Coordinates of C-alpha atoms in Angstrom, one line a residue:
X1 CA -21.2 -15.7 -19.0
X2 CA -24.6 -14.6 -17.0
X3 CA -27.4 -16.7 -17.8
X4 CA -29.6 -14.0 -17.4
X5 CA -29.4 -10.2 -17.5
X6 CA -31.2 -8.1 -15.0
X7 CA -33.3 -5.6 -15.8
X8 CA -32.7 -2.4 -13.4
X9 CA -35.7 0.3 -12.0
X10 CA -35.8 3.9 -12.4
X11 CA -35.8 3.5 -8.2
X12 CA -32.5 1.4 -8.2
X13 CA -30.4 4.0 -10.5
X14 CA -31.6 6.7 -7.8
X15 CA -30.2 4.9 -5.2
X16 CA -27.0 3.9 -6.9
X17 CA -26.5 7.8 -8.3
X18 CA -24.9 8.5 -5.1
X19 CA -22.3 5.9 -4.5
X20 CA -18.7 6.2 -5.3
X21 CA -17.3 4.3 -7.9
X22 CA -16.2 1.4 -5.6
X23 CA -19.8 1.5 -4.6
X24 CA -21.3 1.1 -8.1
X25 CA -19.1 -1.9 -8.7
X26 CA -19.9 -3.5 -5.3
X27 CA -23.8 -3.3 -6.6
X28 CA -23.4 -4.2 -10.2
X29 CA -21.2 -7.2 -9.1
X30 CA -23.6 -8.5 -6.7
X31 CA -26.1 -8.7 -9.8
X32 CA -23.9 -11.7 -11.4
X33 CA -21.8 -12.8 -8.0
X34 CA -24.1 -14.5 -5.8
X35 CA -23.3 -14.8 -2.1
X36 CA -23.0 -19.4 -2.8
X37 CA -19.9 -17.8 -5.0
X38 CA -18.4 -15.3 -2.9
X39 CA -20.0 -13.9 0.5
X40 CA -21.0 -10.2 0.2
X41 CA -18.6 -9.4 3.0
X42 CA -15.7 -10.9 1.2
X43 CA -16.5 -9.6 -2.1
X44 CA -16.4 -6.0 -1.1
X45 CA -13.3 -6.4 0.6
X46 CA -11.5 -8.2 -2.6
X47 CA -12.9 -5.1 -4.5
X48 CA -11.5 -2.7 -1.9
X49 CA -8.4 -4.4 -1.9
X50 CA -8.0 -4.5 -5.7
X51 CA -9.0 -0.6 -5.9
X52 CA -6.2 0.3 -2.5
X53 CA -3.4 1.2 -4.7
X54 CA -4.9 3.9 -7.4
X55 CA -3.6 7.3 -7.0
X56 CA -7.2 9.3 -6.8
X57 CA -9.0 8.9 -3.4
X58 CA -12.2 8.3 -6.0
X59 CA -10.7 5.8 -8.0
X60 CA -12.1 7.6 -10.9
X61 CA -12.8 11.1 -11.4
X62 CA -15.1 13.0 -13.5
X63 CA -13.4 16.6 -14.6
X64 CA -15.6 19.0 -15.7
X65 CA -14.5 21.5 -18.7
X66 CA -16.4 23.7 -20.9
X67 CA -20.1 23.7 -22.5
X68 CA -21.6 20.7 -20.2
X69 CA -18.2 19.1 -22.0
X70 CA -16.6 16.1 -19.1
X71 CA -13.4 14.0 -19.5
X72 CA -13.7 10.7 -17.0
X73 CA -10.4 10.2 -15.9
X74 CA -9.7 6.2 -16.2
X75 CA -5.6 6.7 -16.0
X76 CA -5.4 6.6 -12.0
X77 CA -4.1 3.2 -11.8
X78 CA -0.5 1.8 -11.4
X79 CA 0.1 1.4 -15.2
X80 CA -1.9 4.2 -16.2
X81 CA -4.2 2.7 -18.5
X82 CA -8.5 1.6 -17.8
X83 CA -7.7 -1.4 -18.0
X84 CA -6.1 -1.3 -14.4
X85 CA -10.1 -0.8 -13.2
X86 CA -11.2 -3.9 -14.6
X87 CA -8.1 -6.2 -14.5
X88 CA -7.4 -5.8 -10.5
X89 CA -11.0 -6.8 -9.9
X90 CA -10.4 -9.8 -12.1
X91 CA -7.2 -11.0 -10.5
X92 CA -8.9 -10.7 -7.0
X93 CA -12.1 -12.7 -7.7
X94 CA -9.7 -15.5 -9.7
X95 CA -7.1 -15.7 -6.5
X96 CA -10.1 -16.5 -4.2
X97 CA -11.9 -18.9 -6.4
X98 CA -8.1 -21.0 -6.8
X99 CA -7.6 -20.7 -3.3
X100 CA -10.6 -21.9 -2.1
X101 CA -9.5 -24.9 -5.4
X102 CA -6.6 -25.5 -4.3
X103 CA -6.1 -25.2 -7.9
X104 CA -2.6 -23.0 -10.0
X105 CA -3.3 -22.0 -13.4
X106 CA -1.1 -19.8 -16.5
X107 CA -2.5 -17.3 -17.9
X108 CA -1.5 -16.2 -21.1
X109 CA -2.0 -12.8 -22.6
X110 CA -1.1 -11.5 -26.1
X111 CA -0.4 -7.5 -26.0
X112 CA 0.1 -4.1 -28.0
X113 CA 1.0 -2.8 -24.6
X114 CA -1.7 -1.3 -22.1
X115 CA -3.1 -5.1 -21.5
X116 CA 0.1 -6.8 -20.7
X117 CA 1.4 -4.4 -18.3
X118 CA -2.5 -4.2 -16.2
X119 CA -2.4 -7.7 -16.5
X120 CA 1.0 -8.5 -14.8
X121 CA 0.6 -5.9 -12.3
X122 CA -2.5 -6.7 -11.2
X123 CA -1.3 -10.7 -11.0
X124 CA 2.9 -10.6 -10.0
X125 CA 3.5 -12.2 -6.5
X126 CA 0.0 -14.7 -6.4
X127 CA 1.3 -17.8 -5.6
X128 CA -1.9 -19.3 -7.6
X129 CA -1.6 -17.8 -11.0
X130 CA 1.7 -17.6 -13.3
X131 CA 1.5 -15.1 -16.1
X132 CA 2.9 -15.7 -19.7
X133 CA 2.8 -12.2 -21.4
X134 CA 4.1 -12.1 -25.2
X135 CA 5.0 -8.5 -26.5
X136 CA 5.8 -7.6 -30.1
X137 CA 9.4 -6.5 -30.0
X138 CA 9.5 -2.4 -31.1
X139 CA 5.7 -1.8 -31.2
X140 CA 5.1 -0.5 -27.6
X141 CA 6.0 2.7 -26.2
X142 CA 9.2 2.2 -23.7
X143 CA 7.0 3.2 -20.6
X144 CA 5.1 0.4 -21.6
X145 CA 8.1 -2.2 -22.4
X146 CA 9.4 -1.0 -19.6
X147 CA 6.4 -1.8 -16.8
X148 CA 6.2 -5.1 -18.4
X149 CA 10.2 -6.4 -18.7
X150 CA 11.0 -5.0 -15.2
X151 CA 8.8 -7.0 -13.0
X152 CA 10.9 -9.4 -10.8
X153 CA 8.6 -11.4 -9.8
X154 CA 8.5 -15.1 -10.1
X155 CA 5.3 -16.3 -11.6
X156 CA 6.0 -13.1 -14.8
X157 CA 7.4 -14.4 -17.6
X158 CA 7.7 -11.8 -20.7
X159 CA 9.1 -12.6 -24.1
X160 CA 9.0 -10.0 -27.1
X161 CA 8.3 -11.3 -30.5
X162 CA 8.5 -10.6 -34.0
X163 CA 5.9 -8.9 -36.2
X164 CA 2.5 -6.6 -34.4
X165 CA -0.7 -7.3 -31.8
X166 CA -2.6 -9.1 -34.1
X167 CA 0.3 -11.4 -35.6
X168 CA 1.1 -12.9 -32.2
X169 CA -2.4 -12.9 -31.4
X170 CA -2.2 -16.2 -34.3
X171 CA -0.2 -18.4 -32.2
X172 CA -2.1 -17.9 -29.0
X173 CA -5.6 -18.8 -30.3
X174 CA -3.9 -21.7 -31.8
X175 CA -2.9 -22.8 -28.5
X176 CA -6.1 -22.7 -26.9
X177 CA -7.8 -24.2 -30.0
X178 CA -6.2 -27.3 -28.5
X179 CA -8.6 -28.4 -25.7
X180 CA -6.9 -31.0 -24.4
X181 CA -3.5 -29.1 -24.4
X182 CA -5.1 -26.5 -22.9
X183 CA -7.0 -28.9 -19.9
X184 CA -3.4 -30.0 -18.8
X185 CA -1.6 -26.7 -18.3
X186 CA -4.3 -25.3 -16.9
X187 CA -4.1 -22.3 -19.2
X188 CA -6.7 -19.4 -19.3
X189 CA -6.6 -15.4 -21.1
X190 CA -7.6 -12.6 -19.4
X191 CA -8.6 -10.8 -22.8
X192 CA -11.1 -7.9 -23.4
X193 CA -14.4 -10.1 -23.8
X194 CA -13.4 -12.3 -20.2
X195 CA -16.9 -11.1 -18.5
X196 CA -15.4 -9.8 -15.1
X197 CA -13.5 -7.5 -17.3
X198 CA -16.6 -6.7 -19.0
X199 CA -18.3 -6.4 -15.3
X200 CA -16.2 -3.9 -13.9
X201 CA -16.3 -1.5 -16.7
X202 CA -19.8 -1.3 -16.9
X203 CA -19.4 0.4 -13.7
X204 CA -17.4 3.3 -16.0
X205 CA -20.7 4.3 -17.7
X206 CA -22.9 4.4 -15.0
X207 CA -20.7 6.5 -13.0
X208 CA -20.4 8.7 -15.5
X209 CA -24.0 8.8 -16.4
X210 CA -24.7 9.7 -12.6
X211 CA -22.1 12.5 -12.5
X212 CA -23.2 13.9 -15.7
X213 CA -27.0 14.4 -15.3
X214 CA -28.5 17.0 -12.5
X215 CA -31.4 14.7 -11.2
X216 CA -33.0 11.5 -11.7
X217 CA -36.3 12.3 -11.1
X218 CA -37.0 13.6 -14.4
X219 CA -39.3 11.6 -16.7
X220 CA -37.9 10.7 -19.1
X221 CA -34.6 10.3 -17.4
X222 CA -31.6 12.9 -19.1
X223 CA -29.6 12.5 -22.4
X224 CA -26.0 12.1 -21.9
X225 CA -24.2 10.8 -24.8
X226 CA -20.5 9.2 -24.8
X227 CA -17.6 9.1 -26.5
X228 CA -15.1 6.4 -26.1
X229 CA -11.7 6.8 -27.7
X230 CA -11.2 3.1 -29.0
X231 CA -8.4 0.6 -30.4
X232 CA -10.3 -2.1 -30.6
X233 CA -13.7 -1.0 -29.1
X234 CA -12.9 -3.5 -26.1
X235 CA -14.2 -0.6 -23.6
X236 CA -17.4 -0.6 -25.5
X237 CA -18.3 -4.1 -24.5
X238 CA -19.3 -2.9 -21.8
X239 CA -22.4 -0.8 -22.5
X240 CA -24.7 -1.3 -19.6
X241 CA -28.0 -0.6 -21.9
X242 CA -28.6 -4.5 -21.4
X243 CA -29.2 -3.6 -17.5
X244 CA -30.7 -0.2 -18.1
X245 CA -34.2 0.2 -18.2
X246 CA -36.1 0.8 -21.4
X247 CA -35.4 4.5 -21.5
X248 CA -32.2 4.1 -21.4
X249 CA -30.5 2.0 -24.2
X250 CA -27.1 2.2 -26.2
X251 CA -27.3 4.0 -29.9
X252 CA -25.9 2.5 -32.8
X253 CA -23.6 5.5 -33.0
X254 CA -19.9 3.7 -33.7
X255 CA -18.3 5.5 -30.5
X256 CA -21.0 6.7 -28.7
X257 CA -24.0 5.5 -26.5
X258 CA -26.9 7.1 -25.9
X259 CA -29.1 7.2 -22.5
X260 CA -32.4 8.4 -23.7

């Protein structure tokens, strides 16, 4: 977790309001990803590298209906679910820090199905991280099953088991409730509240802000208000209203923030 969170000017959102959305996560990672961790250069290239296989040139697209009404498409990834965005990004950043370690480790990840399949794509062939993904047994949809039990790759390793999400989610905080067990395997999650998860999809909001509003030079800056169809409100961790200037903080609206 940051240790501190920046505050950003009206002058640094203008700026940003024209970058694509690989751009906006190149800046917003800079804010937490010092060049002693990973060198500017690098950095953008592991973010180009984990955005090079999504099927829109943009990455993510904003589509424009009726009555100042916009959908942001988040599906363009290999698994079509958001969490392909954030996940990739993730995978890269841990591959360089356990190369430059010298260091393997197992990640383990309990799923209802969109987590487990982003998780193994964005993982399957690094020879640094092996991926333990459990799945309860009838409670995906086959697509889902399917990207998940298919993958022949030899650091994957699926099992389905009985009863829903939350059930197996029991066993797995067990296991890393043991410290010690956990400090010898080397095991880690890459759940919804892991902060370069959280990162990344900050980047969502603000490029949807930027697409949304005609011009930034208005005082006080636009309204835009947001609507995130949620499971378990993981994509809302990632309000950026903690980075936002004062005019621009999240409502207490259940599935909504406000800019404003």
């Amino acid at each position: 977790m940051p240790e501190e969170l920046p505050q950003l000017s009206t002058e640094t959102l203008r700026q940003w309001s024209t970058l694509s959305y690989p751009g906006l996560v190149k800046e917003l990672c800079t804010l937490f990803i010092g060049p002693e961790l990973i060198p500017r250069d690098v950095l953008n290239g592991l973010i180009d590298q984990a955005f090079s296989r999504f099927r829109h040139r943009e990455v993510v697209h904003l589509s424009r209906l009726r009555n100042g009404l916009n959908v942001l498409e988040l599906w363009h990834g290999v698994t079509y679910a958001f969490k392909d965005l954030s996940l990739c990004c993730t995978a890269q950043f841990l591959q360089y820090f356990l190369e430059k370690k010298e260091k393997h480790v197992t990640v383990v990840v309990g799923t209802s199905g969109d987590t487990g399949s982003a998780a193994i794509e964005s993982v399957q062939g690094a020879k640094n991280m092996d991926i333990i993904v459990l799945l309860p047994k009838g409670h995906c949809t086959k697509i889902q099953e399917l990207q998940m039990t298919t993958v022949l790759r030899e650091n994957v390793h699926v099992f389905g088991v009985e009863g829903n999400s939350d059930e197996l989610d029991e066993p797995i905080k067990a296991v890393f409730a043991d410290v010690a067990f956990v400090k010898k395997h080397n095991l880690m999650s890459l759940n919804s509240i892991n902060w370069s998860r959280v990162l990344v999809q900050m980047a969502h909001h603000f490029f949807a802000y930027f697409q949304c509003v005609p011009s930034l030079d208005m005082d006080p800056l636009p309204r835009v208000e947001v609507v995130v169809p949620t499971g378990a409100a993981g994509n809302l961790a990632a309000f950026p209203g903690v980075v936002w200037p004062p005019p621009l903080q999240p409502s207490s609206q259940k599935l909504s923030w406000l800019p404003g």
